[in-house]
């Protein structure tokens, strides 16, 4: 799921706009001696115009028998448009989708299965947070494209004033101790709103738990497990070291704008949040740093929710082999390195993390991405997010209610929702 739209789960409703499904109405199939037109949908801002031009030029030079036609799509309404395309006979050959959306599209049988070709694409090194949600019922439909995840954005000047060395924060205990030192006078040690369920999810995964688990085709909510309860207790300890509201998330109010006011030492956000902070308060330019969310032990960063995109091929796509050639090129090492540098993304393989080592924010993201996860891999998870009992549970605990009983209630809601479509 793209990091600028990490909460995007589009409703799967057939659109009447089938005419918009194909980016080219006069695609050649190559039978007349000309190149085969390959229609590709990429999402707004997933590539820059410069990168797109460079890739198209390089791709067509290497594959003169393919005429690459990339059409940029908007995130708004893309779920309906993709569903319509998969149900039509005029689908594009390749589509970019949010990593957690793959299961929704695969459930209908509308995607090409690449299980037997994973090795050809270097799948052994794929980021787990992209590869796992790209699979459905044991088959690989989504091919990891790029990733992004949350890090800790911190004020380097406030850290220095408090005598805190950010490079020495590797564990949760060190993080709590440092945040206590920062939480003094008029400064908040951390601004952590009560409903940042993405951050809580990482703590749950770190403890060995999950938001929900599946057994014999039935799902069960996991917030009431001992592991998840320990995660919530840690979240409560961290959240108390600032003045974040207990009943809202990071968007209400926008946490980057809160940090820009100058009284917050840390937030948990994607690195792009630093640009927003600097735009709102130019005096903070050059005073922001990044480090991965700390884990339970110093040898491994904390678990994170992996946002980003996968690439899929409709089962009805006319040019299956050409589509695979495109996948192999764009998700291959050479172009992944170029994409990561151009767009400040995390490459799709753990072996490529060094490509972004010169960018502090992206480097911190890449370190965390090695321990990335995704939400439970079921089409019904979108319905859970629509209700979002996780947020309600967090607020209840932070405002003094019993964690065990509230966790049990939220878990029952998750269980019922995930099994409602079975």
Short mmCIF file of C-alpha atoms in Angstrom, two decimals:
data_model
loop_
_atom_site.label_atom_id
_atom_site.label_comp_id
_atom_site.label_asym_id
_atom_site.label_seq_id
_atom_site.Cartn_x
_atom_site.Cartn_y
_atom_site.Cartn_z
CA UNK A 1 0.00 0.00 0.00
CA UNK A 2 1.48 3.29 -1.04
CA UNK A 3 2.94 5.23 1.90
CA UNK A 4 1.14 8.46 0.99
CA UNK A 5 -2.06 6.43 1.15
CA UNK A 6 -1.26 3.84 3.82
CA UNK A 7 -4.85 3.58 4.95
CA UNK A 8 -6.29 3.14 1.47
CA UNK A 9 -8.57 0.11 1.06
CA UNK A 10 -10.87 0.71 -1.92
CA UNK A 11 -14.30 -0.91 -1.95
CA UNK A 12 -14.62 -3.49 -4.69
CA UNK A 13 -17.61 -2.35 -6.68
CA UNK A 14 -18.05 -2.86 -10.42
CA UNK A 15 -17.73 0.40 -12.24
CA UNK A 16 -19.78 1.42 -15.21
CA UNK A 17 -16.70 3.02 -16.75
CA UNK A 18 -15.44 -0.05 -18.58
CA UNK A 19 -14.44 2.12 -21.49
CA UNK A 20 -11.68 3.57 -19.34
CA UNK A 21 -10.11 0.20 -18.60
CA UNK A 22 -7.68 0.10 -21.48
CA UNK A 23 -5.02 2.74 -21.96
CA UNK A 24 -4.85 2.06 -25.66
CA UNK A 25 -7.60 1.12 -28.02
CA UNK A 26 -5.32 0.33 -30.99
CA UNK A 27 -2.80 -2.01 -29.40
CA UNK A 28 -0.87 -4.03 -31.91
CA UNK A 29 -0.41 -7.70 -31.16
CA UNK A 30 2.79 -7.78 -33.14
CA UNK A 31 1.32 -10.06 -35.80
CA UNK A 32 1.85 -7.52 -38.54
CA UNK A 33 5.53 -7.17 -37.82
CA UNK A 34 5.25 -4.14 -35.52
CA UNK A 35 6.01 -4.11 -31.80
CA UNK A 36 3.45 -5.37 -29.31
CA UNK A 37 1.77 -2.57 -27.39
CA UNK A 38 1.98 -3.29 -23.65
CA UNK A 39 -0.56 -1.34 -21.57
CA UNK A 40 0.53 -0.58 -18.00
CA UNK A 41 -1.25 1.28 -15.20
CA UNK A 42 0.98 2.94 -12.61
CA UNK A 43 -0.33 5.09 -9.78
CA UNK A 44 0.00 8.83 -9.36
CA UNK A 45 3.37 9.79 -7.80
CA UNK A 46 4.73 6.25 -7.77
CA UNK A 47 7.27 7.38 -10.36
CA UNK A 48 8.46 10.80 -11.42
CA UNK A 49 8.10 11.96 -15.00
CA UNK A 50 11.89 11.80 -15.36
CA UNK A 51 12.13 8.24 -14.07
CA UNK A 52 9.22 7.14 -16.25
CA UNK A 53 10.90 8.58 -19.34
CA UNK A 54 14.24 6.95 -18.49
CA UNK A 55 12.62 3.59 -17.85
CA UNK A 56 10.54 3.65 -21.03
CA UNK A 57 13.60 4.54 -23.10
CA UNK A 58 15.74 1.84 -21.50
CA UNK A 59 13.04 -0.80 -21.65
CA UNK A 60 12.18 -0.26 -25.30
CA UNK A 61 15.88 -0.21 -26.24
CA UNK A 62 16.33 -3.60 -24.57
CA UNK A 63 13.02 -4.92 -25.91
CA UNK A 64 12.39 -3.35 -29.34
CA UNK A 65 9.55 -5.80 -29.94
CA UNK A 66 7.49 -4.14 -27.15
CA UNK A 67 5.90 -0.69 -27.34
CA UNK A 68 5.45 0.32 -23.69
CA UNK A 69 2.39 2.45 -22.96
CA UNK A 70 2.26 3.64 -19.33
CA UNK A 71 -0.88 5.38 -18.11
CA UNK A 72 -0.85 7.14 -14.73
CA UNK A 73 -3.92 6.43 -12.58
CA UNK A 74 -5.38 8.31 -9.60
CA UNK A 75 -5.75 6.61 -6.21
CA UNK A 76 -9.26 8.01 -5.81
CA UNK A 77 -11.68 5.38 -7.12
CA UNK A 78 -8.96 2.99 -8.29
CA UNK A 79 -10.55 -0.01 -6.54
CA UNK A 80 -13.69 0.20 -8.66
CA UNK A 81 -11.66 0.80 -11.81
CA UNK A 82 -9.36 -2.19 -11.25
CA UNK A 83 -12.28 -4.46 -10.44
CA UNK A 84 -14.02 -3.37 -13.62
CA UNK A 85 -10.87 -4.02 -15.62
CA UNK A 86 -10.46 -7.52 -14.20
CA UNK A 87 -14.06 -8.33 -15.11
CA UNK A 88 -13.72 -7.02 -18.66
CA UNK A 89 -12.15 -8.35 -21.85
CA UNK A 90 -10.17 -5.16 -22.32
CA UNK A 91 -7.87 -5.07 -19.29
CA UNK A 92 -4.41 -3.49 -19.22
CA UNK A 93 -1.49 -5.91 -19.14
CA UNK A 94 0.04 -4.78 -15.83
CA UNK A 95 -1.51 -2.87 -12.92
CA UNK A 96 0.08 -1.31 -9.84
CA UNK A 97 -2.00 -1.94 -6.70
CA UNK A 98 -1.53 -1.33 -2.99
CA UNK A 99 0.22 -4.32 -1.42
CA UNK A 100 -2.71 -5.08 0.92
CA UNK A 101 -5.22 -4.90 -1.93
CA UNK A 102 -3.93 -7.97 -3.77
CA UNK A 103 -6.04 -10.48 -1.83
CA UNK A 104 -9.22 -8.61 -2.75
CA UNK A 105 -8.46 -8.89 -6.46
CA UNK A 106 -7.06 -12.42 -6.29
CA UNK A 107 -10.18 -13.74 -4.55
CA UNK A 108 -12.18 -13.28 -7.73
CA UNK A 109 -9.73 -15.36 -9.77
CA UNK A 110 -8.92 -12.37 -11.93
CA UNK A 111 -5.12 -12.32 -11.52
CA UNK A 112 -2.30 -14.29 -13.12
CA UNK A 113 -0.54 -16.73 -10.80
CA UNK A 114 3.26 -16.29 -10.77
CA UNK A 115 4.06 -18.92 -8.15
CA UNK A 116 6.18 -20.97 -10.56
CA UNK A 117 8.16 -17.92 -11.67
CA UNK A 118 9.05 -16.37 -8.32
CA UNK A 119 12.66 -17.56 -8.54
CA UNK A 120 13.08 -15.86 -11.92
CA UNK A 121 12.16 -12.59 -10.23
CA UNK A 122 14.55 -12.99 -7.28
CA UNK A 123 11.72 -13.70 -4.88
CA UNK A 124 13.98 -15.23 -2.25
CA UNK A 125 15.10 -11.74 -1.21
CA UNK A 126 11.73 -9.95 -1.40
CA UNK A 127 10.60 -7.87 1.55
CA UNK A 128 8.18 -9.97 3.56
CA UNK A 129 5.82 -7.02 4.01
CA UNK A 130 5.33 -6.84 0.23
CA UNK A 131 5.57 -10.51 -0.72
CA UNK A 132 3.24 -11.97 1.89
CA UNK A 133 0.21 -9.76 1.13
CA UNK A 134 0.94 -10.33 -2.57
CA UNK A 135 0.13 -14.00 -2.06
CA UNK A 136 -3.34 -15.48 -1.62
CA UNK A 137 -4.17 -19.05 -0.61
CA UNK A 138 -0.61 -20.15 -1.19
CA UNK A 139 -0.17 -18.63 -4.64
CA UNK A 140 1.85 -15.54 -5.60
CA UNK A 141 -0.17 -12.99 -7.55
CA UNK A 142 1.43 -9.70 -6.53
CA UNK A 143 5.05 -8.95 -7.42
CA UNK A 144 6.74 -6.59 -4.92
CA UNK A 145 7.37 -3.17 -6.46
CA UNK A 146 8.52 -0.76 -3.71
CA UNK A 147 7.97 -0.18 -0.02
CA UNK A 148 7.78 2.52 2.61
CA UNK A 149 7.29 2.41 6.37
CA UNK A 150 7.40 4.50 9.50
CA UNK A 151 10.52 5.62 11.32
CA UNK A 152 11.19 7.94 14.25
CA UNK A 153 11.63 11.56 13.17
CA UNK A 154 13.44 13.47 15.90
CA UNK A 155 14.71 16.95 16.72
CA UNK A 156 18.49 16.68 16.77
CA UNK A 157 18.86 19.95 18.70
CA UNK A 158 16.49 18.85 21.48
CA UNK A 159 18.27 15.50 21.70
CA UNK A 160 21.61 17.30 22.07
CA UNK A 161 20.25 19.64 24.74
CA UNK A 162 18.94 16.66 26.70
CA UNK A 163 22.21 14.77 26.34
CA UNK A 164 20.61 12.02 24.29
CA UNK A 165 22.54 10.26 21.51
CA UNK A 166 20.06 8.99 18.93
CA UNK A 167 22.58 6.51 17.53
CA UNK A 168 22.55 4.74 20.88
CA UNK A 169 18.81 4.10 20.85
CA UNK A 170 18.53 0.51 19.68
CA UNK A 171 16.10 -1.10 22.11
CA UNK A 172 12.70 -0.25 23.55
CA UNK A 173 14.19 0.24 27.00
CA UNK A 174 16.74 2.72 25.63
CA UNK A 175 13.97 4.49 23.72
CA UNK A 176 11.79 4.87 26.82
CA UNK A 177 14.75 6.09 28.90
CA UNK A 178 15.72 8.65 26.26
CA UNK A 179 12.14 9.84 25.82
CA UNK A 180 11.80 10.38 29.58
CA UNK A 181 14.87 12.64 29.49
CA UNK A 182 13.38 14.58 26.58
CA UNK A 183 9.96 14.96 28.22
CA UNK A 184 10.75 17.97 30.35
CA UNK A 185 9.87 21.64 30.66
CA UNK A 186 7.74 22.64 27.72
CA UNK A 187 8.96 19.81 25.48
CA UNK A 188 7.02 16.63 24.79
CA UNK A 189 9.28 13.60 24.76
CA UNK A 190 7.17 12.19 21.94
CA UNK A 191 3.92 13.14 20.29
CA UNK A 192 2.05 9.85 19.97
CA UNK A 193 -1.72 10.07 19.44
CA UNK A 194 -3.78 7.40 21.11
CA UNK A 195 -5.04 5.77 17.92
CA UNK A 196 -1.87 5.19 15.91
CA UNK A 197 -2.78 1.57 15.33
CA UNK A 198 -0.02 1.12 12.77
CA UNK A 199 2.56 1.74 15.52
CA UNK A 200 0.70 -0.58 17.89
CA UNK A 201 0.66 -3.29 15.21
CA UNK A 202 4.45 -3.15 15.06
CA UNK A 203 4.71 -3.61 18.80
CA UNK A 204 2.29 -6.56 18.59
CA UNK A 205 4.42 -8.22 15.91
CA UNK A 206 7.54 -7.57 17.95
CA UNK A 207 6.00 -9.45 20.84
CA UNK A 208 5.22 -12.43 18.59
CA UNK A 209 1.50 -11.74 18.27
CA UNK A 210 -0.74 -10.67 15.41
CA UNK A 211 -3.90 -8.68 14.84
CA UNK A 212 -5.68 -11.87 13.76
CA UNK A 213 -4.76 -15.46 12.98
CA UNK A 214 -6.29 -18.05 10.67
CA UNK A 215 -6.81 -21.75 11.29
CA UNK A 216 -8.76 -24.19 9.12
CA UNK A 217 -10.36 -21.36 7.18
CA UNK A 218 -11.56 -19.45 10.24
CA UNK A 219 -10.11 -16.22 11.55
CA UNK A 220 -9.71 -15.16 15.17
CA UNK A 221 -8.92 -11.67 16.44
CA UNK A 222 -5.65 -11.50 18.34
CA UNK A 223 -5.71 -8.33 20.41
CA UNK A 224 -6.48 -10.28 23.58
CA UNK A 225 -3.43 -12.54 23.31
CA UNK A 226 -0.72 -12.15 25.98
CA UNK A 227 1.64 -10.86 23.30
CA UNK A 228 -0.77 -8.17 22.10
CA UNK A 229 -1.57 -7.11 25.65
CA UNK A 230 2.15 -6.62 26.35
CA UNK A 231 2.37 -4.52 23.20
CA UNK A 232 -0.50 -2.31 24.36
CA UNK A 233 1.16 -1.84 27.73
CA UNK A 234 4.34 -0.66 26.01
CA UNK A 235 2.31 1.68 23.80
CA UNK A 236 0.66 3.13 26.91
CA UNK A 237 4.05 3.75 28.55
CA UNK A 238 5.41 5.49 25.46
CA UNK A 239 2.29 7.53 24.78
CA UNK A 240 2.33 8.90 28.32
CA UNK A 241 5.63 10.67 27.63
CA UNK A 242 3.90 13.36 25.61
CA UNK A 243 0.59 15.13 25.22
CA UNK A 244 -0.84 13.27 22.25
CA UNK A 245 -4.67 13.06 22.31
CA UNK A 246 -5.96 9.69 23.45
CA UNK A 247 -9.02 9.72 21.18
CA UNK A 248 -7.63 10.53 17.72
CA UNK A 249 -5.01 9.35 15.25
CA UNK A 250 -1.94 10.88 13.61
CA UNK A 251 -4.05 12.75 11.05
CA UNK A 252 -6.29 14.60 13.53
CA UNK A 253 -4.55 16.95 13.99
CA UNK A 254 -1.76 16.29 11.45
CA UNK A 255 1.16 15.26 13.63
CA UNK A 256 3.77 16.85 11.37
CA UNK A 257 2.07 20.20 11.94
CA UNK A 258 2.09 19.59 15.69
CA UNK A 259 5.82 18.89 15.61
CA UNK A 260 6.40 22.00 13.51
CA UNK A 261 5.23 24.14 16.42
CA UNK A 262 8.54 23.43 18.09
CA UNK A 263 7.66 21.61 21.31
CA UNK A 264 7.86 17.95 20.22
CA UNK A 265 11.06 15.90 20.30
CA UNK A 266 9.85 12.87 18.29
CA UNK A 267 7.04 11.49 16.15
CA UNK A 268 6.52 8.14 14.43
CA UNK A 269 5.97 8.81 10.74
CA UNK A 270 7.20 8.14 7.21
CA UNK A 271 10.34 10.19 6.46
CA UNK A 272 8.41 12.46 4.10
CA UNK A 273 6.83 13.97 7.20
CA UNK A 274 10.09 15.84 7.78
CA UNK A 275 9.52 17.88 4.64
CA UNK A 276 6.08 18.91 5.91
CA UNK A 277 7.58 19.93 9.24
CA UNK A 278 10.22 22.07 7.54
CA UNK A 279 7.64 23.67 5.25
CA UNK A 280 5.50 24.61 8.25
CA UNK A 281 8.48 25.82 10.27
CA UNK A 282 11.57 26.69 8.16
CA UNK A 283 13.55 27.30 11.37
CA UNK A 284 13.65 23.51 11.85
CA UNK A 285 15.43 22.89 8.55
CA UNK A 286 18.59 20.95 9.29
CA UNK A 287 17.40 20.04 12.78
CA UNK A 288 15.56 16.81 11.98
CA UNK A 289 16.99 13.31 12.05
CA UNK A 290 15.77 9.75 11.64
CA UNK A 291 16.24 6.35 13.22
CA UNK A 292 14.40 3.02 12.87
CA UNK A 293 11.70 2.25 15.42
CA UNK A 294 13.63 0.38 18.13
CA UNK A 295 13.01 -3.29 18.73
CA UNK A 296 13.06 -5.55 21.76
CA UNK A 297 16.75 -6.31 21.24
CA UNK A 298 19.60 -4.25 19.83
CA UNK A 299 20.31 -6.63 16.97
CA UNK A 300 16.96 -6.13 15.23
CA UNK A 301 14.89 -2.99 14.50
CA UNK A 302 11.29 -2.92 15.62
CA UNK A 303 8.63 -4.49 13.43
CA UNK A 304 6.81 -2.07 11.14
CA UNK A 305 3.75 -2.01 8.95
CA UNK A 306 5.02 -2.13 5.37
CA UNK A 307 3.18 0.11 2.97
CA UNK A 308 3.88 0.18 -0.73
CA UNK A 309 2.79 -1.41 -3.96
CA UNK A 310 2.78 -4.68 -5.84
CA UNK A 311 2.39 -5.23 -9.56
CA UNK A 312 -0.27 -7.63 -10.85
CA UNK A 313 -1.22 -8.99 -14.24
CA UNK A 314 -4.91 -9.56 -15.05
CA UNK A 315 -5.69 -13.12 -16.04
CA UNK A 316 -7.44 -11.75 -19.14
CA UNK A 317 -4.45 -9.62 -20.17
CA UNK A 318 -3.63 -10.19 -23.84
CA UNK A 319 0.16 -10.12 -23.54
CA UNK A 320 1.18 -12.35 -20.66
CA UNK A 321 4.83 -12.97 -21.62
CA UNK A 322 5.44 -9.33 -22.44
CA UNK A 323 3.88 -8.41 -19.10
CA UNK A 324 6.29 -10.78 -17.34
CA UNK A 325 9.18 -9.16 -19.18
CA UNK A 326 8.03 -5.78 -17.84
CA UNK A 327 7.78 -7.17 -14.29
CA UNK A 328 11.26 -8.67 -14.52
CA UNK A 329 12.75 -5.35 -15.63
CA UNK A 330 10.98 -2.91 -13.28
CA UNK A 331 11.33 -5.14 -10.21
CA UNK A 332 14.85 -6.23 -11.11
CA UNK A 333 17.91 -5.01 -9.24
CA UNK A 334 19.12 -2.38 -11.72
CA UNK A 335 15.87 -0.43 -12.01
CA UNK A 336 14.96 -0.97 -8.35
CA UNK A 337 18.15 0.81 -7.28
CA UNK A 338 17.41 3.72 -9.63
CA UNK A 339 13.79 3.92 -8.46
CA UNK A 340 14.77 3.91 -4.79
CA UNK A 341 17.19 6.80 -5.25
CA UNK A 342 14.86 8.79 -7.50
CA UNK A 343 11.77 8.44 -5.30
CA UNK A 344 13.21 7.81 -1.79
CA UNK A 345 11.55 4.40 -1.66
CA UNK A 346 12.71 1.18 -0.05
CA UNK A 347 13.69 -1.31 -2.78
CA UNK A 348 11.70 -4.52 -3.01
CA UNK A 349 14.56 -6.76 -1.84
CA UNK A 350 16.49 -6.80 1.43
CA UNK A 351 19.68 -7.24 -0.58
CA UNK A 352 19.27 -3.77 -2.14
CA UNK A 353 19.09 -1.68 1.05
CA UNK A 354 22.52 -0.17 0.40
CA UNK A 355 21.10 1.66 -2.61
CA UNK A 356 19.55 4.26 -0.29
CA UNK A 357 22.35 4.48 2.28
CA UNK A 358 23.11 8.11 1.33
CA UNK A 359 19.59 9.29 2.26
CA UNK A 360 19.21 9.26 6.08
CA UNK A 361 15.42 9.03 6.11
CA UNK A 362 15.20 6.33 3.47
CA UNK A 363 18.11 4.43 5.02
CA UNK A 364 16.25 4.34 8.35
CA UNK A 365 13.16 3.16 6.49
CA UNK A 366 15.09 0.40 4.74
CA UNK A 367 16.54 -0.83 8.03
CA UNK A 368 13.05 -1.11 9.50
CA UNK A 369 11.63 -2.67 6.33
CA UNK A 370 13.74 -5.77 6.91
CA UNK A 371 11.35 -6.50 9.79
CA UNK A 372 8.22 -5.40 7.94
CA UNK A 373 4.78 -6.98 8.11
CA UNK A 374 1.35 -6.47 6.60
CA UNK A 375 -2.18 -6.71 7.94
CA UNK A 376 -3.92 -10.13 7.97
CA UNK A 377 -4.01 -11.43 4.42
CA UNK A 378 -7.73 -11.68 3.79
CA UNK A 379 -10.10 -9.67 1.59
CA UNK A 380 -12.25 -9.05 4.68
CA UNK A 381 -9.59 -6.96 6.40
CA UNK A 382 -10.90 -3.89 4.58
CA UNK A 383 -14.17 -4.33 6.48
CA UNK A 384 -12.25 -4.43 9.77
CA UNK A 385 -10.58 -1.13 8.97
CA UNK A 386 -13.92 0.38 8.07
CA UNK A 387 -15.09 -0.26 11.66
CA UNK A 388 -11.60 -0.04 13.16
CA UNK A 389 -12.18 -1.61 16.55
CA UNK A 390 -8.41 -1.37 17.10
CA UNK A 391 -8.64 2.41 17.43
CA UNK A 392 -11.60 2.19 19.80
CA UNK A 393 -9.76 -0.37 21.90
CA UNK A 394 -6.66 1.81 22.17
CA UNK A 395 -8.62 4.85 23.33
CA UNK A 396 -10.52 2.76 25.86
CA UNK A 397 -7.29 1.45 27.41
CA UNK A 398 -5.56 4.83 27.40
CA UNK A 399 -8.54 6.43 29.16
CA UNK A 400 -8.43 3.93 32.01
CA UNK A 401 -10.60 0.98 31.04
CA UNK A 402 -9.48 -2.60 31.68
CA UNK A 403 -7.13 -3.72 28.90
CA UNK A 404 -8.09 -7.41 28.98
CA UNK A 405 -11.83 -6.89 28.71
CA UNK A 406 -11.49 -4.19 26.05
CA UNK A 407 -9.07 -6.35 24.06
CA UNK A 408 -11.47 -9.28 24.22
CA UNK A 409 -14.32 -7.08 22.96
CA UNK A 410 -12.26 -5.73 20.07
CA UNK A 411 -11.04 -9.21 19.18
CA UNK A 412 -14.61 -10.50 18.99
CA UNK A 413 -15.47 -7.71 16.56
CA UNK A 414 -12.46 -8.60 14.41
CA UNK A 415 -13.35 -12.29 14.53
CA UNK A 416 -16.96 -11.69 13.50
CA UNK A 417 -15.99 -9.29 10.71
CA UNK A 418 -13.30 -11.50 9.19
CA UNK A 419 -15.57 -14.53 9.17
CA UNK A 420 -18.64 -12.71 7.86
CA UNK A 421 -17.75 -13.46 4.26
CA UNK A 422 -16.97 -17.14 4.76
#
